Coordinates of C-alpha atoms in Angstrom, one line a residue:
X1 CA 93.0 90.0 90.4
X2 CA 95.5 87.8 92.3
X3 CA 96.8 86.4 89.0
X4 CA 97.8 89.9 88.1
X5 CA 99.6 90.5 91.4
X6 CA 97.0 92.7 93.1
X7 CA 97.5 92.8 96.9
X8 CA 95.9 96.1 97.8
X9 CA 92.4 97.5 97.2
X10 CA 91.9 101.2 97.5
X11 CA 88.2 102.1 98.0
X12 CA 86.4 105.3 97.2
X13 CA 82.9 106.3 96.2
X14 CA 79.4 107.3 97.3
X15 CA 77.5 105.9 100.2
X16 CA 80.4 105.1 102.5
X17 CA 78.1 103.1 104.8
X18 CA 76.7 101.0 102.0
X19 CA 78.4 100.4 98.6
X20 CA 81.8 101.6 99.7
X21 CA 81.8 99.8 103.0
X22 CA 80.6 96.5 101.7
X23 CA 83.2 96.6 98.9
X24 CA 85.8 97.2 101.5
X25 CA 84.5 94.3 103.7
X26 CA 84.4 91.9 100.8
X27 CA 88.0 92.9 99.8
X28 CA 89.1 92.1 103.4
X29 CA 87.2 88.8 103.4
X30 CA 89.0 87.8 100.2
X31 CA 92.4 88.6 101.8
X32 CA 93.2 91.9 100.2
X33 CA 94.9 94.7 102.1
X34 CA 92.1 97.3 102.0
X35 CA 92.5 101.0 102.2
X36 CA 89.5 103.4 102.4
X37 CA 90.3 106.8 101.1
X38 CA 88.2 108.9 103.5
X39 CA 88.1 112.2 101.8
X40 CA 87.2 110.5 98.5
X41 CA 84.0 109.0 99.9
X42 CA 80.7 110.4 100.8
X43 CA 78.0 108.9 102.9
X44 CA 74.4 109.4 103.8
X45 CA 74.2 109.1 107.6
X46 CA 77.0 110.3 109.8
X47 CA 76.3 107.7 112.6
X48 CA 76.3 104.8 110.1
X49 CA 79.5 106.2 108.4
X50 CA 81.3 106.1 111.7
X51 CA 80.1 102.6 112.5
X52 CA 81.3 101.4 109.1
X53 CA 84.7 103.0 109.6
X54 CA 85.0 101.4 113.1
X55 CA 84.1 98.0 111.7
X56 CA 86.7 98.4 108.9
X57 CA 89.4 99.2 111.4
X58 CA 88.4 96.3 113.6
X59 CA 88.9 94.0 110.6
X60 CA 92.4 95.5 110.0
X61 CA 91.4 97.8 107.1
X62 CA 93.1 101.1 106.8
X63 CA 91.6 104.6 106.5
X64 CA 93.7 107.4 105.0
X65 CA 93.3 110.8 103.4
X66 CA 93.9 111.1 99.6
X67 CA 97.2 113.0 100.1
X68 CA 98.8 109.8 101.6
X69 CA 98.0 107.5 98.7
X70 CA 100.8 108.4 96.4
X71 CA 103.5 107.6 99.0
X72 CA 101.7 104.4 99.9
X73 CA 101.6 103.2 96.3
X74 CA 105.2 104.2 95.7
X75 CA 106.3 102.3 98.9
X76 CA 107.5 105.4 100.7
X77 CA 104.8 105.1 103.4
X78 CA 105.1 101.6 104.7
X79 CA 102.2 101.4 107.1
X80 CA 102.5 99.1 110.1
X81 CA 98.8 98.3 109.9
X82 CA 99.1 97.0 106.4
X83 CA 102.2 95.0 107.5
X84 CA 100.2 93.5 110.3
X85 CA 97.5 92.3 107.9
X86 CA 100.2 90.8 105.6
X87 CA 101.8 89.0 108.5
X88 CA 98.5 87.6 109.8
X89 CA 97.7 86.3 106.3
X90 CA 101.1 84.6 106.1
X91 CA 100.6 82.9 109.5
X92 CA 97.1 81.7 108.7
X93 CA 98.0 80.4 105.3
X94 CA 101.2 78.7 106.5
X95 CA 103.3 80.7 103.9
X96 CA 106.0 81.8 106.3

């Protein structure tokens, strides 16, 4: 995906606390800016869903509603939390 210029992963789907969450965590581990689209996901257990979302935020993932995605993709919504992730990657990879 990097060879194609992919920098951001937008995650949606079923089982927020399982498949969706682990996909998001793996994307973060591989250095992608990761956005969970909250209202395009469904989970099984509310407590586990909340724990997954907290863990995602702790790892500098972003959680948004689907109505925010278009402006993010078009660059109209330049989120500080995504900028922070990019800056941290630049510092840790010595690409600044």
